[in-house]
Coordinates of C-alpha atoms and ligand atoms in Angstrom, one line a residue:
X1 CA 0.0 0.0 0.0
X2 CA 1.0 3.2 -0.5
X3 CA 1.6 4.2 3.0
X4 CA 5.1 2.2 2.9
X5 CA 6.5 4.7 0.1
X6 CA 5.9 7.4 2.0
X7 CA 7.7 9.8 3.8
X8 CA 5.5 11.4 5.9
X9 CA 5.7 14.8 7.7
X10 CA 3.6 15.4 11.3
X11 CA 2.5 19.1 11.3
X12 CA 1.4 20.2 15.1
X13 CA -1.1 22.3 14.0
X14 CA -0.8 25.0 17.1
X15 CA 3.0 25.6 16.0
X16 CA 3.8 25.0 12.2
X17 CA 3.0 28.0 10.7
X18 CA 1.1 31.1 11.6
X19 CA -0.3 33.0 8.8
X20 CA -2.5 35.8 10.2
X21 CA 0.2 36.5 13.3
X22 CA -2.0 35.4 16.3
X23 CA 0.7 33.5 17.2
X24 CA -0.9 30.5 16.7
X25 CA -0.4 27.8 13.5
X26 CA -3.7 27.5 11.4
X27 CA -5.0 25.9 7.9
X28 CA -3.9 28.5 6.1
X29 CA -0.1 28.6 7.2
X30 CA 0.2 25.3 6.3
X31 CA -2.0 25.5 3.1
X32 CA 1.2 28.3 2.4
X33 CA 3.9 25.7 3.3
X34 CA 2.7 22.9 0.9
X35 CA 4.7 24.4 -2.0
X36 CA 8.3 23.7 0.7
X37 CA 7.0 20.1 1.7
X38 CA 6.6 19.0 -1.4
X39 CA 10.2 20.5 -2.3
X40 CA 11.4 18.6 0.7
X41 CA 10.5 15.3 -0.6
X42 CA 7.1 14.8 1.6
X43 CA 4.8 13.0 0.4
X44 CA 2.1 12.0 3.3
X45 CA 1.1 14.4 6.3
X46 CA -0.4 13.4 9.4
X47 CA -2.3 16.8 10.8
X48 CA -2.7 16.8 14.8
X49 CA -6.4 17.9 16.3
X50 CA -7.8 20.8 14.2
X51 CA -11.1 20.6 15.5
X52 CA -13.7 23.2 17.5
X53 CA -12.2 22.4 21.2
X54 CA -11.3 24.5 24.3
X55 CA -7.8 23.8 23.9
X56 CA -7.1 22.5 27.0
X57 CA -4.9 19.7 25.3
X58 CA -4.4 21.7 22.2
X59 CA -7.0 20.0 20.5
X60 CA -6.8 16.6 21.7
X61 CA -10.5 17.5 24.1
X62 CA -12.6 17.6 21.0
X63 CA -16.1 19.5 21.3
X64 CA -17.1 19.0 17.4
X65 CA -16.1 16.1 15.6
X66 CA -17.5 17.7 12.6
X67 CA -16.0 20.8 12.0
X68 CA -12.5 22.9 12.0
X69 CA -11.9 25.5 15.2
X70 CA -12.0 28.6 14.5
X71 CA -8.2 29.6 15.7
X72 CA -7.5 27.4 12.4
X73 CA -9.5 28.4 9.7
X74 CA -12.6 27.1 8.5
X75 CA -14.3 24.0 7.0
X76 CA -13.4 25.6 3.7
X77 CA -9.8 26.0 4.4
X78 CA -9.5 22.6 5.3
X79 CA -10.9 21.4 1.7
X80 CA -8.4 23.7 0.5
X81 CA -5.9 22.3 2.0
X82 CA -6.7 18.7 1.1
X83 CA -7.1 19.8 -2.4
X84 CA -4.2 21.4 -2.3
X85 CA -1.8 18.9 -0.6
X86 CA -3.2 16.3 -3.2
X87 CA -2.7 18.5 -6.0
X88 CA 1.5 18.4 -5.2
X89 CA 1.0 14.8 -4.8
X90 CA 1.2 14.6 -0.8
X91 CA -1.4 12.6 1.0
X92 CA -3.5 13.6 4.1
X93 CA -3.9 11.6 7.4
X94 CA -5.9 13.1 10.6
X95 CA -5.5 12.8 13.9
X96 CA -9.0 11.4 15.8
X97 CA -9.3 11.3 19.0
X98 CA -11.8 9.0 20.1
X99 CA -11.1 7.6 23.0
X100 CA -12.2 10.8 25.0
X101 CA -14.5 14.0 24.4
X102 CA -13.9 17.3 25.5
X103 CA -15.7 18.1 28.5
X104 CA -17.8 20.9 26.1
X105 CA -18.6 18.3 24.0
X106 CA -22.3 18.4 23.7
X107 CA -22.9 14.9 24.0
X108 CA -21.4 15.6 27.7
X109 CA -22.9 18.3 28.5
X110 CA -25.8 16.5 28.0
X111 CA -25.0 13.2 29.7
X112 CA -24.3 15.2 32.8
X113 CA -27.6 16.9 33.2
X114 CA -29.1 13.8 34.9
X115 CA -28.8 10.0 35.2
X116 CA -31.9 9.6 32.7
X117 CA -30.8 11.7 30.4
X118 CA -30.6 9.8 26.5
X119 CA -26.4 11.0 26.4
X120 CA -25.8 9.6 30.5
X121 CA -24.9 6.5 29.1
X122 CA -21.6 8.0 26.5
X123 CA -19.7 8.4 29.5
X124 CA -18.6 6.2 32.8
X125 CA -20.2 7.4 36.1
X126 CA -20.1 5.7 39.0
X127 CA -21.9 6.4 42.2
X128 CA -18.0 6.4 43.9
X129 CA -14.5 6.6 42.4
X130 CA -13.9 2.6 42.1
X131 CA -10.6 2.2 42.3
X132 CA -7.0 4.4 42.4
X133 CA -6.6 4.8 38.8
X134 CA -4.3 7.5 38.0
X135 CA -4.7 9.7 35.1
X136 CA -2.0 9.6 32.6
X137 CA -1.3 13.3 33.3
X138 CA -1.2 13.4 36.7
X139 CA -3.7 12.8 39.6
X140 CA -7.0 10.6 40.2
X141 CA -8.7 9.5 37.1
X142 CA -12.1 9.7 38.8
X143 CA -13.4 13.6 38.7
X144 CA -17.1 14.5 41.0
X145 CA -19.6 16.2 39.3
X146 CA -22.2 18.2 41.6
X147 CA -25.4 18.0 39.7
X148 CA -26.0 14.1 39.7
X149 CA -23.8 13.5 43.1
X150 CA -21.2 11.3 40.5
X151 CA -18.3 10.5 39.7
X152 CA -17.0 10.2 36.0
X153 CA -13.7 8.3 34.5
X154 CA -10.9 10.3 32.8
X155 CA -8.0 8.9 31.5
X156 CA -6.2 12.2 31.0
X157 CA -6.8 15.5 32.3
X158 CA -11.0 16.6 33.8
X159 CA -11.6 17.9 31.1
X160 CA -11.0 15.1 28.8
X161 CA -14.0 12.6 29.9
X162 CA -13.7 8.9 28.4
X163 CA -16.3 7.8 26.5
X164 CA -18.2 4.7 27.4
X165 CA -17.1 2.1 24.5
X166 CA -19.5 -0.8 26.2
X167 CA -22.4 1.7 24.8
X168 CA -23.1 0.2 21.3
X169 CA -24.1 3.5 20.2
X170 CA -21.1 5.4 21.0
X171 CA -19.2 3.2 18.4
X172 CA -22.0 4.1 16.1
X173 CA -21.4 7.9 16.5
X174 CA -17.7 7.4 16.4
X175 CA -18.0 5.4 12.9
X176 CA -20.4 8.4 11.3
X177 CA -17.4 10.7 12.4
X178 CA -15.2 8.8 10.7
X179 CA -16.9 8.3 7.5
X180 CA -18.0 12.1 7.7
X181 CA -13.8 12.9 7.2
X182 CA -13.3 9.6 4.8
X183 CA -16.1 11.0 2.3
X184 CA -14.4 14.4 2.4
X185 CA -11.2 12.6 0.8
X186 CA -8.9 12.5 3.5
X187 CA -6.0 9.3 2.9
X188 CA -6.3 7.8 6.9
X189 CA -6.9 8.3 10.1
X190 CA -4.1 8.7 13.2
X191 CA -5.6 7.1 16.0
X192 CA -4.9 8.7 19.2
X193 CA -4.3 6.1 22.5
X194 CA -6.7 3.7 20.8
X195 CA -5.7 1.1 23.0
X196 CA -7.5 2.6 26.1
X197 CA -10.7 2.1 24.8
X198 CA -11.8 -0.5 27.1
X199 CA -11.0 -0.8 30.9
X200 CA -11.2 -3.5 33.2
X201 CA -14.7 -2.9 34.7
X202 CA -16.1 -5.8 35.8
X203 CA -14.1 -6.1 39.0
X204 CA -12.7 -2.7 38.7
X205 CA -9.5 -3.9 40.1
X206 CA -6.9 -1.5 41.7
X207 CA -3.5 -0.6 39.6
X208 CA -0.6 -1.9 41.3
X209 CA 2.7 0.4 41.7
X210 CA 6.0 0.0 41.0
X211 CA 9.4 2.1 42.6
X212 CA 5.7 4.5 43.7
X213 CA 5.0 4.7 40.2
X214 CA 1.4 3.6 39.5
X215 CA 1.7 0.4 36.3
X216 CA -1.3 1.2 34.3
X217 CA -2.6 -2.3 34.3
X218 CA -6.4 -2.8 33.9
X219 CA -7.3 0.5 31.8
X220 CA -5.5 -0.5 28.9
X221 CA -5.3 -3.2 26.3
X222 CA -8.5 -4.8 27.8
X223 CA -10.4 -7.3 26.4
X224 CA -12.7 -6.3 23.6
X225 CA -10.0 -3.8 22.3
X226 CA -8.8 -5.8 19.5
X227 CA -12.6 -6.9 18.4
X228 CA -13.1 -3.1 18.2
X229 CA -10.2 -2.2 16.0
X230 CA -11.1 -5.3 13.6
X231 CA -14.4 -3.7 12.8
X232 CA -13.1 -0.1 12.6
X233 CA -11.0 -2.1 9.9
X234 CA -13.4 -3.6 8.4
X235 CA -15.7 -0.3 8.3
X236 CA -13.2 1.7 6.7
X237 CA -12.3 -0.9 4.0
X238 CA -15.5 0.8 2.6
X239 CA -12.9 3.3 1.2
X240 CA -9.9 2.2 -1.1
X241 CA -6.5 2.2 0.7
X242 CA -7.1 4.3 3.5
X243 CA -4.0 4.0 6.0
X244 CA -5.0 3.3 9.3
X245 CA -2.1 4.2 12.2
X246 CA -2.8 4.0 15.7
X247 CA -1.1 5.4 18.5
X248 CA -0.7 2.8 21.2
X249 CA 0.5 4.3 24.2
X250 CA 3.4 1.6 25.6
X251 CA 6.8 1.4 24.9
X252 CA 7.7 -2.7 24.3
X253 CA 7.1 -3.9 21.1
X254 CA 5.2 -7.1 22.7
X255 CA 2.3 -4.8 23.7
X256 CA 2.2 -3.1 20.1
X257 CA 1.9 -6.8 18.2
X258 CA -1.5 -7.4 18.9
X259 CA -2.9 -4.6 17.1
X260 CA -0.8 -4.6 14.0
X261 CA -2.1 -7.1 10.8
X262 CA -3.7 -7.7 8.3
X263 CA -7.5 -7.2 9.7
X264 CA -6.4 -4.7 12.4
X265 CA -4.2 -1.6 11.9
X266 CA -1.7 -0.8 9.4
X267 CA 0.9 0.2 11.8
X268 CA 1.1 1.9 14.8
X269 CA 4.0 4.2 16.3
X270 CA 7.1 2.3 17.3
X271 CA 7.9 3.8 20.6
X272 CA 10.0 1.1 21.5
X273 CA 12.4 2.6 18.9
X274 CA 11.6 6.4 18.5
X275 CA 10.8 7.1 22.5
X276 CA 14.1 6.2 23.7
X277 CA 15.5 8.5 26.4
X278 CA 19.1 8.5 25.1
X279 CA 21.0 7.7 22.6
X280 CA 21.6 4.1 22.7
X281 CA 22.6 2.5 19.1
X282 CA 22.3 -1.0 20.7
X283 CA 19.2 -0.8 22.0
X284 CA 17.9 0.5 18.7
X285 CA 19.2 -2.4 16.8
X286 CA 18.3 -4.6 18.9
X287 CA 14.9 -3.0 18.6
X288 CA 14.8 -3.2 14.4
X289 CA 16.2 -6.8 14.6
X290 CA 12.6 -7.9 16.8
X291 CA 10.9 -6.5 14.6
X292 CA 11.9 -7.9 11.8
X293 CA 11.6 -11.1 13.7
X294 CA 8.0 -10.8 13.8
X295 CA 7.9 -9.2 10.7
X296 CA 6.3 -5.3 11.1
X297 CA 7.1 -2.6 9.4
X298 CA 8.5 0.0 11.6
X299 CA 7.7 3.4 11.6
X300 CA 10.9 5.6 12.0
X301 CA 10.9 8.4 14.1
X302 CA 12.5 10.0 16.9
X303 CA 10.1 13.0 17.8
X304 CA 7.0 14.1 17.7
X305 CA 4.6 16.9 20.0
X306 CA 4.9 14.6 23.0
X307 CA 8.5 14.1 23.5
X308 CA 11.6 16.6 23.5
X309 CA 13.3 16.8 20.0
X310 CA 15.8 14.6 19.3
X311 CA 18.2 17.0 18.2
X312 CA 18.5 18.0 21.5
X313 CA 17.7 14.8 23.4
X314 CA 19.7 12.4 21.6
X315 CA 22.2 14.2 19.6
X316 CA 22.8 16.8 22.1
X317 CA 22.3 19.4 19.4
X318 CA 25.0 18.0 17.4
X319 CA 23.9 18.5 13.7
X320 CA 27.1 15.9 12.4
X321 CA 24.9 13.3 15.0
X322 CA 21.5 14.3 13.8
X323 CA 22.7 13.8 10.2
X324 CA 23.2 10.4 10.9
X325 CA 20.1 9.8 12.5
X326 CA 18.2 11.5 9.8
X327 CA 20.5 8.7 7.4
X328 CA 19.1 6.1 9.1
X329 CA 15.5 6.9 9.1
X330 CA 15.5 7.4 5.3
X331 CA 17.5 4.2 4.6
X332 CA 16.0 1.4 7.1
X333 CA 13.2 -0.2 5.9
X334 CA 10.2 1.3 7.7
X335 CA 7.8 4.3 7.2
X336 CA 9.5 7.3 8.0
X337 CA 8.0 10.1 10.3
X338 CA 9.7 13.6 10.7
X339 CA 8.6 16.0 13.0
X340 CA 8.1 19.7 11.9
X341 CA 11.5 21.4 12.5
X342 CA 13.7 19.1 12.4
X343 CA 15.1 19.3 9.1
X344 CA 16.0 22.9 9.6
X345 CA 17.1 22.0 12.5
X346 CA 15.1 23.1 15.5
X347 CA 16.5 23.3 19.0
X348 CA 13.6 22.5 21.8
X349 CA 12.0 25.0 23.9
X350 CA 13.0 25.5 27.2
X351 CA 10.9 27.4 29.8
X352 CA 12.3 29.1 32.3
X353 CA 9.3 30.0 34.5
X354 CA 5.5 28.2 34.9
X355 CA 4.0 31.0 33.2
X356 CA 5.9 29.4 30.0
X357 CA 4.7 26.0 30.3
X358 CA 1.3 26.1 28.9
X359 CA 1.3 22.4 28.6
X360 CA -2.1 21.0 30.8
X361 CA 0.5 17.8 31.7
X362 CA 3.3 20.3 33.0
X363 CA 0.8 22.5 34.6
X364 CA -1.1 19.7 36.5
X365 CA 2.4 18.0 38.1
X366 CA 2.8 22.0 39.1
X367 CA -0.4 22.1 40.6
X368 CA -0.3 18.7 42.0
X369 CA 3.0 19.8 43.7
X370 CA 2.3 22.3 45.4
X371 CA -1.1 21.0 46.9
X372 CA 1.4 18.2 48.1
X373 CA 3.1 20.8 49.9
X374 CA 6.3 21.3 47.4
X375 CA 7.8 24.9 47.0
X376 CA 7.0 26.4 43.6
X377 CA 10.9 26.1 42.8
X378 CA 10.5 22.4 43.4
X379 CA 7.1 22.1 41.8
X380 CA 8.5 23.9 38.6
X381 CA 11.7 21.5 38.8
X382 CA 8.8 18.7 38.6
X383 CA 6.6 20.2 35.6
X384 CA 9.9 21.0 33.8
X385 CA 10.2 17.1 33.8
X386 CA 6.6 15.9 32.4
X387 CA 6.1 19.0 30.4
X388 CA 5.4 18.7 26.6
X389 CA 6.5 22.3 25.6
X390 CA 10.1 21.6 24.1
X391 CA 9.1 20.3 21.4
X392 CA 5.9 23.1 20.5
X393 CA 7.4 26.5 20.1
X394 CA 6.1 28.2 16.8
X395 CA 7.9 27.3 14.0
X396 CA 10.5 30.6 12.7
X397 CA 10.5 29.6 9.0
X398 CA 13.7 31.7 7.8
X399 CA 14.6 31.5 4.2
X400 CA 17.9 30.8 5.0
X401 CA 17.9 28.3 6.6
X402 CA 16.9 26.1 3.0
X403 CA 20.4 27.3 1.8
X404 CA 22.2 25.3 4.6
X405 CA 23.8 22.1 4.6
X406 CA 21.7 20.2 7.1
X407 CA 18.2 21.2 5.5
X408 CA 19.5 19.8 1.8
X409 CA 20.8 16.9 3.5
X410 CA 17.5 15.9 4.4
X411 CA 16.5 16.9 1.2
X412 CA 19.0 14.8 -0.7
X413 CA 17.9 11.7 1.3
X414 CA 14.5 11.7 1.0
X415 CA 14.8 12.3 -3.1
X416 CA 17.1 9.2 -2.9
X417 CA 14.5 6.9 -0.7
X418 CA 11.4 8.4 -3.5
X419 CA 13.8 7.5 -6.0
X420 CA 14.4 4.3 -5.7
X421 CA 12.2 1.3 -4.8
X422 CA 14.7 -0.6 -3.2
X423 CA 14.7 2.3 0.0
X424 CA 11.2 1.7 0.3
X425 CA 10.5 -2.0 -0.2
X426 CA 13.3 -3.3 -0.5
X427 CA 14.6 -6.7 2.1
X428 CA 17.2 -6.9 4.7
X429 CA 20.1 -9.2 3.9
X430 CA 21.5 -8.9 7.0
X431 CA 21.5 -6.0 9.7
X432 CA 24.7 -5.5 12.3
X433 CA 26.1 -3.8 15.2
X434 CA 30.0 -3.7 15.8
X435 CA 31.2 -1.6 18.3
X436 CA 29.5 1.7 17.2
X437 CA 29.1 0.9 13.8
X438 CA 25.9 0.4 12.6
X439 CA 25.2 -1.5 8.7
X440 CA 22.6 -3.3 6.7
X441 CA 22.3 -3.7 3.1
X442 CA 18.9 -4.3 1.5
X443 CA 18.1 -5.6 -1.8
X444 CA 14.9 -5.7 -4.0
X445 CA 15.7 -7.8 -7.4
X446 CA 19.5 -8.1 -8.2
X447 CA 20.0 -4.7 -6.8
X448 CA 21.4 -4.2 -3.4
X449 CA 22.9 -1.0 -1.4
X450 CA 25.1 -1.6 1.7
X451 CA 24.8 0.8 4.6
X452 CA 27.4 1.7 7.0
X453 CA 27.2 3.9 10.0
X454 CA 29.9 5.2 12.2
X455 CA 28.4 6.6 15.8
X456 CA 32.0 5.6 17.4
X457 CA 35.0 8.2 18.1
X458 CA 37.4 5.8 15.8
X459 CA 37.8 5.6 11.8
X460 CA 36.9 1.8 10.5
X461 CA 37.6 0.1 7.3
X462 CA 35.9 -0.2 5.0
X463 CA 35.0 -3.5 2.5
X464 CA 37.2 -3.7 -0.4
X465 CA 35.4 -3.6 -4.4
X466 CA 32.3 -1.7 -3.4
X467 CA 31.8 2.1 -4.5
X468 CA 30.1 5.1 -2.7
X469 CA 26.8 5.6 -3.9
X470 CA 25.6 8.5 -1.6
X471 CA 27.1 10.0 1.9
X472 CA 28.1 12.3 4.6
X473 CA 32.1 11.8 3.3
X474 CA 33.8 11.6 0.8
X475 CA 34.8 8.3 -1.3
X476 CA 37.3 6.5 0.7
X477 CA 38.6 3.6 1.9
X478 CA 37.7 3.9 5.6
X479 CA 34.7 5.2 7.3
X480 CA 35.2 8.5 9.6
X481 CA 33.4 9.0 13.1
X482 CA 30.0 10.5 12.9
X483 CA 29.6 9.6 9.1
X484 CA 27.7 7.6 7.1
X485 CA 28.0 5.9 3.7
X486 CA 26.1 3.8 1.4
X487 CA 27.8 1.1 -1.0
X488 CA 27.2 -0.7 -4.1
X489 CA 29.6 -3.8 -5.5
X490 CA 30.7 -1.7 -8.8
X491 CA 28.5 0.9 -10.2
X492 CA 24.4 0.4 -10.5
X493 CA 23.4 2.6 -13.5
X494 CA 19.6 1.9 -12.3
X495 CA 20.5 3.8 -9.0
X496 CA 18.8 7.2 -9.4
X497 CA 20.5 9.8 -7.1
Ligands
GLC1 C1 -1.9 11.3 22.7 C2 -1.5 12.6 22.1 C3 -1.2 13.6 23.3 C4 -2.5 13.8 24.1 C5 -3.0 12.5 24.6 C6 -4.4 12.6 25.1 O1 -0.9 10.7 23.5 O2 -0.4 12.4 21.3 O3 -0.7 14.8 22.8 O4 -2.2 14.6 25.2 O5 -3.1 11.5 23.5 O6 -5.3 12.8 24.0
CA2 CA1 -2.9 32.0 13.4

């Protein structure tokens, strides 16, 4: 499918680019940038939340599935930018967020009003909280509500209530929303944490804790989930070659299998590659060699809104170390996934004070803290840790910046993986770590490239009778710290660089 040609490109719609100087992305700043991505090689967009919603999550508390917020544009603008992005040959997949509703969401303002009320049963209540669930921000999961004297379920902040997926109809609504946006033309759907759909309510049992951490056990991956996303599947195969991603939140590849295949989804974010805290080359290898023993594509990506940026985290702002990375992604075999920024490249944010973290994560272990009794210098020191800001300043966009090395260094790979099949489909022959060096070689017919990476401090040799086919040196016998190369045996005229 076509999803495994593509480079894609995740635009944070509150940060990629302003257009009418609010400060604040919209449609129509990125409608103006589709002109750069497709120069950059892009050729599939995933668009976070861009739907009405209070914002409290940036857009991830949805109050109108059917419909663009105003901060972004309009309905109008968003067929313009569909048209637009097809036009330059670039496909279009949104982020829905279905697991929870904004708190403004009619449906919930509804189901609130009283226990009789048609909507009551969208959400959870319970007459007590039933358990210590945790909320994956920060606090209890269970939030009172004064006007029916109950207590509803949130897996994230208050203001984010959970829908009630043992409600037959709540699925139904959830599948109009989707075919609403699937009629419109849009090329797949990002599922946000679409494995927290179902909870372990019949005992309701508590969450056990590890080193005072609380393991989200039982309101996760429960059972019913993967019946769910096998007839989401099967509804959208209504459409022709939608792609259908799904976030699930864990970090071990084990807890990712189940909901990858051929009747479930097409792939889902490889955190147990892209999340990692620091740069460890043999954990990531280690990483692409499971899966490739149970055969899933990977997607390839080390950032995105909810973590720092990796060219800070991992490479420690070193651009020679984030060229290499960026090699990697656009020659493993996997879907690539940049992040907006980081071809230019973009440094994270730092705040220096809680008025800069706007983040409702950062701003609830604050507020958490210091009801706990923390001084604000320690409760910042806290929300500096679980904030998502570094990675969601606005975008600067100078011209400039396209004239240096590191932004047509990206640009030169990704030309190179459109280019040529063999980058996108092509087999591993073999994949190896020595020491710090990193190679595979991957062939597709009788053609076959031979990648070599060098994240150690020392130069290594390199095999004799093969030629440089692209690179961050150049041609030589032996490979140089921080560089990369890829190899043919002799010259392959049917290489297009
Ligand atoms: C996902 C999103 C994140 C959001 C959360 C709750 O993890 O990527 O930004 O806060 O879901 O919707
Ligand atoms: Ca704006």
């Amino acid at each position: 499918m076509w999803y495994q040609r593509t480079v894609f490109y995740e635009i944070y719609v509150p940060s990629f680019c302003d257009s009418n100087g609010d400060g604040i992305g919209d449609l129509q700043g990125i409608i103006s940038k589709i002109p750069y991505l497709s120069e950059l090689g892009i050729k599939g967009i995933w668009l976070t939340p861009f739907y009405p919603s209070p914002r409290v999550d940036n857009g991830y508390d949805i109050s109108n599935y059917y419909d663009v917020d105003k901060t972004f544009g309009t309905m109008e603008d968003f067929k313009h930018l569909l048209e637009r992005a097809h036009e330059y040959g670039i496909r279009v997949i949104i982020d829905v967020v279905i697991n929870h509703t904004s708190n403004q969401h009619p449906w919930f303002l509804e189901s609130k009003k009283s226990k009789e009320n048609p909507y009551r049963n969208y959400y959870i209540w319970e007459e007590k909280p039933k358990n210590n669930w945790e909320s994956f921000f920060a606090g209890s999961a269970w939030e009172y509500e004064k006007e029916t004297n109950e207590y509803y379920y949130h897996a994230f902040s208050k203001e984010q209530v959970c829908l009630n997926y043992s409600n037959p109809r709540v699925k139904e609504e959830i599948f109009q929303v989707l075919k609403f946006w699937l009629d419109l033309g849009v090329d797949g759907f990002r599922f946000d944490v679409i494995n927290f759909l179902k909870m372990q309510r019949d005992k309701w049992p508590d969450n056990p804790y590890e080193n005072g951490k609380q393991l989200h056990k039982y309101d996760k991956n429960q059972p019913g989930i993967l019946k769910f996303i096998e007839e989401l599947k099967s509804f959208v195969s209504n459409w022709n070659d939608k792609f259908l991603l799904g976030e699930i939140g864990e970090d071990y590849l084990e807890d990712m299998l189940p909901y990858v295949g051929k009747e479930k989804l097409d792939a889902c974010f490889n955190f147990n590659i892209g999340s990692i805290e620091n740069f460890d080359l043999k954990k990531i290898y280690e990483e692409l060699v499971k899966c490739e023993k149970h055969q899933i594509v990977p997607t390839l990506f080390f950032s995105t809104h909810d973590m720092k940026r990796h060219f800070s985290r991992l490479c420690k702002e070193q651009v020679n170390h984030a060229k290499l990375l960026a090699f990697m992604m656009l020659t493993l075999k996997g879907v690539p996934f940049l992040y907006q920024g980081e071809e230019i490249p973009t440094k994270d944010f730092r705040p220096k004070s809680i008025e800069e973290i706007q983040d409702i994560q950062g701003r609830l272990w604050y507020n958490n803290a210091i009801k706990q009794g923390f001084n604000k210098e320690e409760a910042f020191a806290l929300a500096y840790q679980n904030t998502r800001d570094f990675s969601r300043s606005l975008l600067e966009w100078k011209d400039e910046d396209l004239n240096e090395d590191f932004y047509q260094f990206y640009q030169t790979m990704i030309a190179f993986r459109n280019e040529n099949e063999i980058l996108q489909t092509g087999n591993y022959d073999f994949i190896a770590l020595e020491d710090f060096v990193l190679s595979y070689r991957r062939t597709s017919g009788n053609q076959s490239i031979t990648f070599y990476l060098n994240f150690g401090e020392t130069e290594v040799l390199l095999p004799k009778g093969y030629q440089k086919v692209l690179g961050t040196q150049e041609e030589s016998e032996v490979l140089k710290p921080m560089n990369a190369v890829a190899l043919c045996l002799g010259k392959d005229e049917s290489l297009k660089l």
